Tab-separated table of C-alpha atoms and ligand atoms in Angstrom:
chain	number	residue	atom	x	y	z
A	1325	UNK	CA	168.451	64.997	44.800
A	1326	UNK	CA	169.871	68.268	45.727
A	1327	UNK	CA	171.988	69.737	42.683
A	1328	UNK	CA	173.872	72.826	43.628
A	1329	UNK	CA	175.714	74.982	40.405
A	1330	UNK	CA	178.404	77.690	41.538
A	1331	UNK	CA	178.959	80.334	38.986
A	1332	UNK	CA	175.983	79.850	37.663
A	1333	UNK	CA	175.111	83.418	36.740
A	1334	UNK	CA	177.703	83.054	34.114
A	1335	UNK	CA	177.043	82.041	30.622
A	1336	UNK	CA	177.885	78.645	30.747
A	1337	UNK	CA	176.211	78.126	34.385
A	1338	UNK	CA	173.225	79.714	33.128
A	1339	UNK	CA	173.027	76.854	29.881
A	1340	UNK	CA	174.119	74.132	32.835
A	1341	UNK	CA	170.807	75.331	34.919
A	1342	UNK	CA	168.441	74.829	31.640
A	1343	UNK	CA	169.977	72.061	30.709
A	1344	UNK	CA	169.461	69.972	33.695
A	1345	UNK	CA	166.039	71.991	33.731
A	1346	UNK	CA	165.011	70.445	30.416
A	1347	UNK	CA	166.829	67.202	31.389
A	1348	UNK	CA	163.392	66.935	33.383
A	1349	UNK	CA	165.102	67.745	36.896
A	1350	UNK	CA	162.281	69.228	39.650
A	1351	UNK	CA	163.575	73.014	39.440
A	1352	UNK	CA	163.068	72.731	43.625
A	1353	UNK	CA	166.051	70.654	42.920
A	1354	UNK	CA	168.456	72.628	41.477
A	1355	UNK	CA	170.621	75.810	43.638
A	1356	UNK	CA	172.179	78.210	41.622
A	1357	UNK	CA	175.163	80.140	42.607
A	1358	UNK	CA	176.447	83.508	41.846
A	1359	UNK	CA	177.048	87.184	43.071
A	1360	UNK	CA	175.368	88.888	40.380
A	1361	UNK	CA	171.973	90.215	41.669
A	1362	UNK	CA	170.334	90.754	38.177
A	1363	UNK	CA	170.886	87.366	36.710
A	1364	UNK	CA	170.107	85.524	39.951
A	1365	UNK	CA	166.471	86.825	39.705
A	1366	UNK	CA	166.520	85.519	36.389
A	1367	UNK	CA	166.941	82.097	37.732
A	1368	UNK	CA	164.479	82.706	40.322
A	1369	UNK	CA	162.264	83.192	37.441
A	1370	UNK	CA	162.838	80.010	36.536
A	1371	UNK	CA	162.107	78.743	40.099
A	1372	UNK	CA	165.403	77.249	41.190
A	1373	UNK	CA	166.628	78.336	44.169
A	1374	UNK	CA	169.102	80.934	44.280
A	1375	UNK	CA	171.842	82.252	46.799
A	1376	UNK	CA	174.021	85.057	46.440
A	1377	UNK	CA	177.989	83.536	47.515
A	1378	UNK	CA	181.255	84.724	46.826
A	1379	UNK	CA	183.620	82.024	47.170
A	1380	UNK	CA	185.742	84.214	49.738
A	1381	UNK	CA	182.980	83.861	51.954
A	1382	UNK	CA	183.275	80.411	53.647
A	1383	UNK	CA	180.177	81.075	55.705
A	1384	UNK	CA	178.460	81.588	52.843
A	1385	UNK	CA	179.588	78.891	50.779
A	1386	UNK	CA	178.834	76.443	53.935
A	1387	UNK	CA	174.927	77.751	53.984
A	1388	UNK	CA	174.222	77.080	50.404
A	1389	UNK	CA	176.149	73.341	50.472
A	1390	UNK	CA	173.849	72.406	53.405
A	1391	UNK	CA	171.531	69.858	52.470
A	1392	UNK	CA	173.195	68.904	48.651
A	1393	UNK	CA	173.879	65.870	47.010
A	1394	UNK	CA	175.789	66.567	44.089
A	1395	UNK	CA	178.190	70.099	43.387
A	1396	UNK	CA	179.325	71.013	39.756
A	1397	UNK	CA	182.314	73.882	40.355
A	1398	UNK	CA	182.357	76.040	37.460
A	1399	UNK	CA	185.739	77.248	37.267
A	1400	UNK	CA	185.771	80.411	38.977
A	1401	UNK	CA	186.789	83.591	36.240
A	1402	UNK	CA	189.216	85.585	38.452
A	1403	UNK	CA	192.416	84.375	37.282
A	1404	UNK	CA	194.982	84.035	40.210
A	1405	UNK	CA	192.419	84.221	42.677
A	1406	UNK	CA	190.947	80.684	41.483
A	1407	UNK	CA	192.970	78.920	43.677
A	1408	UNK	CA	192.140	80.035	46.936
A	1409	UNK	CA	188.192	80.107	46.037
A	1410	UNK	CA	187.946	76.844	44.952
A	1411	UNK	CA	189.239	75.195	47.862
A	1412	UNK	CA	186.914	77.394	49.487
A	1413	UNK	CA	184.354	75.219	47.579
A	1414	UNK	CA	185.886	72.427	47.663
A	1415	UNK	CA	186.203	72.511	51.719
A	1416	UNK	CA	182.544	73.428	51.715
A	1417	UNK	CA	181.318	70.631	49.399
A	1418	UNK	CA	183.398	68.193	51.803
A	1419	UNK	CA	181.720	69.388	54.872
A	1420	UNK	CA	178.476	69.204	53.265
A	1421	UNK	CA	179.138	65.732	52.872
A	1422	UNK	CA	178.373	65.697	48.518
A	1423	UNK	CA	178.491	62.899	47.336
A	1424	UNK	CA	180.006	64.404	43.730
A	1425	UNK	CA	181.527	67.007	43.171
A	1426	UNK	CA	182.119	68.105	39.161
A	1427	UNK	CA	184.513	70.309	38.243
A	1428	UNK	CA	185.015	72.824	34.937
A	1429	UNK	CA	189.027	72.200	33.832
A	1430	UNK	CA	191.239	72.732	30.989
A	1431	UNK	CA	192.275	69.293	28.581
A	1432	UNK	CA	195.373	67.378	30.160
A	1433	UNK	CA	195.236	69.733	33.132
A	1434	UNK	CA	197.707	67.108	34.654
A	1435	UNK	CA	200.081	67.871	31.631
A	1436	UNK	CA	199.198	71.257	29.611
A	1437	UNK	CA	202.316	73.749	29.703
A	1438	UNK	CA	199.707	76.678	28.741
A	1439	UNK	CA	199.858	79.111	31.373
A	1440	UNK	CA	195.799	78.845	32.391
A	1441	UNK	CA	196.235	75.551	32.869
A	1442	UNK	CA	197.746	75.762	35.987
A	1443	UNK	CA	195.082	76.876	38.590
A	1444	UNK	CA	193.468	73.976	37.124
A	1445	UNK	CA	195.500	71.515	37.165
A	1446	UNK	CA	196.081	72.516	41.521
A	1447	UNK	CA	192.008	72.675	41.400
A	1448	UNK	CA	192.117	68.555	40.287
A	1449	UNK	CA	195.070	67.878	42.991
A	1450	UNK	CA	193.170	69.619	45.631
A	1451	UNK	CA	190.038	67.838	45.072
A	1452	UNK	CA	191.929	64.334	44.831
A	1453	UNK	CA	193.359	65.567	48.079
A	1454	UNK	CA	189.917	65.530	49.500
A	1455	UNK	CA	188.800	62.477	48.533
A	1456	UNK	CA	185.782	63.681	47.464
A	1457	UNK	CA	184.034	61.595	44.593
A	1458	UNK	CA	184.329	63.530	41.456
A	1459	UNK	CA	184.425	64.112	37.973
A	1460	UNK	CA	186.623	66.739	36.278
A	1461	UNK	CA	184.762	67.877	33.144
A	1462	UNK	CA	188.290	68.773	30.979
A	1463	UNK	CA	186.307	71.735	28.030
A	1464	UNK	CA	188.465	72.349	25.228
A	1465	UNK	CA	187.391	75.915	24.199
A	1466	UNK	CA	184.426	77.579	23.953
A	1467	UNK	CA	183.151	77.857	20.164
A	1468	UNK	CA	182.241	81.604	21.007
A	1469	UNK	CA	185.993	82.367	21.428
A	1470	UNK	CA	185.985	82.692	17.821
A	1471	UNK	CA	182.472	83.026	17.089
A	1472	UNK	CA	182.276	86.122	18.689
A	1473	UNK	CA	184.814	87.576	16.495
A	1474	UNK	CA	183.462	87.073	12.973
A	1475	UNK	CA	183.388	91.066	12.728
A	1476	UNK	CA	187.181	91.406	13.529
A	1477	UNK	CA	187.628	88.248	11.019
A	1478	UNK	CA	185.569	89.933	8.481
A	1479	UNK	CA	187.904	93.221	8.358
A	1480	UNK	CA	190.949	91.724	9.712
A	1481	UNK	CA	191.113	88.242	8.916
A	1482	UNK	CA	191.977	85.421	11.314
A	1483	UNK	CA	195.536	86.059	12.979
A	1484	UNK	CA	196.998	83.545	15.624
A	1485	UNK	CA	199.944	82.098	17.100
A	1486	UNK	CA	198.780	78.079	17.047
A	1487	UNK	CA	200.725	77.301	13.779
A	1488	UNK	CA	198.748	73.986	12.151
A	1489	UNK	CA	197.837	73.158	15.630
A	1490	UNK	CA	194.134	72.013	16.449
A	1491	UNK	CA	191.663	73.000	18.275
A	1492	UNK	CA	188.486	70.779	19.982
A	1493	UNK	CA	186.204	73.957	20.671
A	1494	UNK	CA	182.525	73.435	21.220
A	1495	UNK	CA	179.828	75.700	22.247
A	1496	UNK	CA	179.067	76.736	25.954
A	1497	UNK	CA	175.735	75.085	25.336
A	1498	UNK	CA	177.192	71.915	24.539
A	1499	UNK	CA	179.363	71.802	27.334
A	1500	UNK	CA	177.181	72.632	29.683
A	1501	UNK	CA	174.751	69.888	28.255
A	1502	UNK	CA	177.437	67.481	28.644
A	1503	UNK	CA	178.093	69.059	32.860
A	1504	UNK	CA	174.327	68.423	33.282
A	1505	UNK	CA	174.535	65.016	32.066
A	1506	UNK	CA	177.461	63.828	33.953
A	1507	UNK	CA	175.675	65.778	37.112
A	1508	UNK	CA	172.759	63.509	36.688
A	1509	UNK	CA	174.875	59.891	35.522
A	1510	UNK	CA	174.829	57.338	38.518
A	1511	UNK	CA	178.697	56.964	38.384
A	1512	UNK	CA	180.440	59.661	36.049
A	1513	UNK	CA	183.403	58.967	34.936
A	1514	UNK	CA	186.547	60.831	36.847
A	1515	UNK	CA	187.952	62.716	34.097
A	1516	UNK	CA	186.043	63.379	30.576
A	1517	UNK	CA	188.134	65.233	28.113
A	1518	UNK	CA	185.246	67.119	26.430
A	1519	UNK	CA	185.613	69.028	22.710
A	1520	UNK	CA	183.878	68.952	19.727
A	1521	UNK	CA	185.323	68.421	15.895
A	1522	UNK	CA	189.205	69.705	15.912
A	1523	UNK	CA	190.037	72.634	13.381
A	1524	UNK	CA	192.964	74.643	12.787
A	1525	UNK	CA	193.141	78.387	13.030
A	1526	UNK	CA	193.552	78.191	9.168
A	1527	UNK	CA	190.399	75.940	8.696
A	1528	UNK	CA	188.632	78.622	11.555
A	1529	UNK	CA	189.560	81.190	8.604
A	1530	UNK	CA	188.443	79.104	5.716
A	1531	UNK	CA	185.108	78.161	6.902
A	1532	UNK	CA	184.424	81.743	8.246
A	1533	UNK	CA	185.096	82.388	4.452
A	1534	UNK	CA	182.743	80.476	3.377
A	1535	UNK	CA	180.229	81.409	5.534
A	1536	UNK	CA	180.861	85.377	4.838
A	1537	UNK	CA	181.284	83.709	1.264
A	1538	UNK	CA	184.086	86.332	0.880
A	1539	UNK	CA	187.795	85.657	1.171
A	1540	UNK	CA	189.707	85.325	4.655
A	1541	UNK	CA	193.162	84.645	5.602
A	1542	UNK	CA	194.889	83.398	8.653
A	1543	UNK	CA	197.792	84.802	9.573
A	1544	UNK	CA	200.230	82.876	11.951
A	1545	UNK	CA	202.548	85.203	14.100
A	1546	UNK	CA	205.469	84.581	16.593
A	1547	UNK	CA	203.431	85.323	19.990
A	1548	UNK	CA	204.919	88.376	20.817
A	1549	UNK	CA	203.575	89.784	17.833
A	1550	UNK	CA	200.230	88.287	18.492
A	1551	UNK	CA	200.130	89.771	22.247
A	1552	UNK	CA	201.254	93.283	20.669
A	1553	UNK	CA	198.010	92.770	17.846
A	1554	UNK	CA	195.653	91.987	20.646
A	1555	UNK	CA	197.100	94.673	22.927
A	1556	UNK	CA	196.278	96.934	19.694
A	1557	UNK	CA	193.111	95.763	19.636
A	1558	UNK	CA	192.101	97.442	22.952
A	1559	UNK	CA	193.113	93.794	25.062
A	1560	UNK	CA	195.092	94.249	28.481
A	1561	UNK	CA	198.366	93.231	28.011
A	1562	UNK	CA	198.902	90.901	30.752
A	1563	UNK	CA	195.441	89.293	29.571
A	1564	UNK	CA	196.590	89.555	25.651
A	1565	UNK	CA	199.832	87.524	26.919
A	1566	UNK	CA	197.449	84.975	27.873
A	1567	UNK	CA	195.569	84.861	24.956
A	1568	UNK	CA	198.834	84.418	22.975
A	1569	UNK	CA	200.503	81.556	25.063
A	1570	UNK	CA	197.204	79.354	24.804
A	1571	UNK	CA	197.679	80.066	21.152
A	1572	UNK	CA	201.255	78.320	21.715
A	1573	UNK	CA	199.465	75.281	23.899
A	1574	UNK	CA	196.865	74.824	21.023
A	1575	UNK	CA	199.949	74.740	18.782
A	1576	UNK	CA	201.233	71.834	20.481
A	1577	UNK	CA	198.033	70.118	20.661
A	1578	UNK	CA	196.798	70.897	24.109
A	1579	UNK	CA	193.939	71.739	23.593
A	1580	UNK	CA	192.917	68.580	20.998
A	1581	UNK	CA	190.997	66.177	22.479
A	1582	UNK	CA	189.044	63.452	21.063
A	1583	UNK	CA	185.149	64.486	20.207
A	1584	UNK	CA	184.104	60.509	21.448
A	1585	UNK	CA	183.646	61.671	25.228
A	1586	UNK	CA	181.558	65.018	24.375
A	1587	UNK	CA	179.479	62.694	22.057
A	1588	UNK	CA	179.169	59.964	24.804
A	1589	UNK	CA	177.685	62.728	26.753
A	1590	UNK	CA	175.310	64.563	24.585
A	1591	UNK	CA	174.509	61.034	23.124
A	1592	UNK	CA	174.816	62.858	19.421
A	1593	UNK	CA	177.571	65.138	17.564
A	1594	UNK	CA	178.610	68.641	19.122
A	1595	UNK	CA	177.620	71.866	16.891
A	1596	UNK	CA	180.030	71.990	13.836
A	1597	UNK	CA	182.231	75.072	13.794
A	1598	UNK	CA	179.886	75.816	10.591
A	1599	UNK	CA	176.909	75.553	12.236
A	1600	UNK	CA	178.245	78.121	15.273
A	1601	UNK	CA	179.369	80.599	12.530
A	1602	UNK	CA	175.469	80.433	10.989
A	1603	UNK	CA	173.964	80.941	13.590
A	1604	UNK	CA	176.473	83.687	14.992
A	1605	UNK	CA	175.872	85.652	12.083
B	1742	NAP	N1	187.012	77.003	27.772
B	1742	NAP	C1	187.084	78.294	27.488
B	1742	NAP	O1	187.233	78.708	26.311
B	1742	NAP	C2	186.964	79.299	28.567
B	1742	NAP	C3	186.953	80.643	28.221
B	1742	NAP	C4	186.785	81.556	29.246
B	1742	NAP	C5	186.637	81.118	30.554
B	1742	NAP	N2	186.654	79.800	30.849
B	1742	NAP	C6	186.489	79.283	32.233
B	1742	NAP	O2	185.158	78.765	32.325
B	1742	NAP	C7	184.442	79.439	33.363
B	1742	NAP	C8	182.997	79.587	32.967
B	1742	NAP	O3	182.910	80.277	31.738
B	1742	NAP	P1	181.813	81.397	31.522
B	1742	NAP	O4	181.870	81.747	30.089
B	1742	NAP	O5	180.527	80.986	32.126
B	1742	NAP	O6	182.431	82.599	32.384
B	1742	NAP	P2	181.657	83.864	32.966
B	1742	NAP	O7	180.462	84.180	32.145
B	1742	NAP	O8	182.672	84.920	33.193
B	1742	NAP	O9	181.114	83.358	34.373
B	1742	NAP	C9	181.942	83.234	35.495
B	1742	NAP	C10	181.066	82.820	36.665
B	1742	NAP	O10	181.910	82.677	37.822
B	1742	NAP	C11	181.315	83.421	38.884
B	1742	NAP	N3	182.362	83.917	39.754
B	1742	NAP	C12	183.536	84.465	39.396
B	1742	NAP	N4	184.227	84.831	40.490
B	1742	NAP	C13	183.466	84.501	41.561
B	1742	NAP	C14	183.613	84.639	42.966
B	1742	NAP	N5	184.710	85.214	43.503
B	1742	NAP	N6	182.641	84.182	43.778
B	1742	NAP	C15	181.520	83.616	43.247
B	1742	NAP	N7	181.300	83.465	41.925
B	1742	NAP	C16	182.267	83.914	41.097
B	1742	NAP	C17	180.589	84.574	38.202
B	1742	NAP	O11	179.629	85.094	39.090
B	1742	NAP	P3	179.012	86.601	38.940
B	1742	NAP	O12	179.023	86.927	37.458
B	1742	NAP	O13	177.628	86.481	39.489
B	1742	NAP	O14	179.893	87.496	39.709
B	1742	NAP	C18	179.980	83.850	37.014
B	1742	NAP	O15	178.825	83.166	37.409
B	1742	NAP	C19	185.202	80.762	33.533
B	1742	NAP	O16	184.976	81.285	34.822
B	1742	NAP	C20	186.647	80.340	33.289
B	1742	NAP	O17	187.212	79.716	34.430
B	1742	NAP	C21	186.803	78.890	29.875
């Protein structure tokens, strides 16, 4: 079975490829996707093929479909451009003939009001419109969102705009455990709403305390404010307004999900907040 991974020089393409790798799949079966040059031909180390495709390039896309059985569609990372690439894909995969075709979304793409959700949530329609089978893998956020940030937390503390709202953020690795999984299940489910164990932003700040062992705060701010602090920060505005209107959609508990279909997945427990913090530091 042909398996063919777009975006798969990214980080969580790159855990998707080893996962299904480890998951015992022939690495002549597996076609990775991307435009960086570097990390391709570090996935050529690992002997899967690899083709270099931007998902302007129809041509392109139609070449490395030919011959698969079964697409995962890592939502692409342009945003406002995502649109128009993945029906690109999507086109591609249906003239290929897939017979699956996964796809990286947002939880409740259908319903979220956050702002990101939106390419998303036209990604789903336009691959119901093709009638192509499918499963939309729905990630919560990555873990590394605020992983990555345990400096700033350190000086700064934990500031926010998601009031007592939670969160279902797992790591990359997990979800891209779980995308290899569903890749390789006879008959995927069509929509998995994936996270790990919900926290608030205040319970992000007390367990970062506790892993520091030193005292940190959260700080909840209207979203202006928060878009102003991230802008200060160094962020692009238009990019910090993002940032601070998911904060508003995690308020209202759009990005929550139940941990039951990540764990149906992995077939154990996603890494605890905790756990990503440890091994962060
Ligand atoms: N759940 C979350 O918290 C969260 C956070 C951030 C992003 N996301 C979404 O999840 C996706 C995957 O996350 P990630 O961390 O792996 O992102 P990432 O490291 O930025 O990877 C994005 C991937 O998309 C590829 N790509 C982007 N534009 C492309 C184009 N025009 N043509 C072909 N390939 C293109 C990139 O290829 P090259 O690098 O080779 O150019 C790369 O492989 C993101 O793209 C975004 O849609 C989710």
């Amino acid at each position: 079975m042909s398996l063919v991974v777009t975006g798969a020089t990214g980080h969580l393409g790159r855990h998707v490829v080893a996962s299904l790798l480890t998951k015992g799949v022939p690495a002549d079966q597996v076609v990775a996707l991307g435009r960086d040059e570097e990390r391709l031909a570090g996935l050529a180390d690992l002997g899967v093929t690899t083709r270099k495709v931007d998902y302007a390039d129809a041509e392109a896309l139609a070449a490395a479909f030919a011959g698969a059985d079964r697409v995962l569609l890592i939502s692409g990372s342009e945003v406002g451009q995502r649109l128009p690439q993945h029906q690109n894909v999507i086109d591609a995969a249906k003239a290929a003939g897939v017979t699956l075709l996964a796809y990286t979304s947002i939880p409740h793409a259908d319903t979220s009001g956050i702002a990101l959700a939106a390419e998303h949530a036209a990604t789903e329609k336009a691959i119901l419109a093709s009638g192509l089978p499918h499963t939309f893998l729905r990630n919560s956020w990555y873990l590394e969102n605020y992983t990555d940030q345990l400096a700033t937390y350190a000086a700064h503390g934990v500031v926010g705009a998601a009031g007592d709202g939670r969160v279902s953020a797992a790591t990359r690795a997990d979800f891209a455990e779980a995308a290899a999984a569903a890749l390789l299940l006879e008959q995927p489910k069509p929509v998995y709403e994936l996270g790990g164990a919900a926290f608030s932003l205040k319970e992000l700040a007390a367990t970062v305390g506790e892993v520091l062992d030193k005292d940190v705060t959260y700080t909840d701010l209207p979203a202006d404010e928060l878009t102003k602090v991230l802008v200060g920060a160094g962020l692009p505005e238009q990019f910090a307004a993002v940032l601070a209107d998911a904060d508003l959609g995690l308020g209202r508990g759009e990005l929550y999900v139940e941990p039951t279909d990540l764990e149906e997945l992995l077939g154990r427990p996603a890494t605890s907040l905790a756990d990503a913090l440890r091994a962060a530091l």
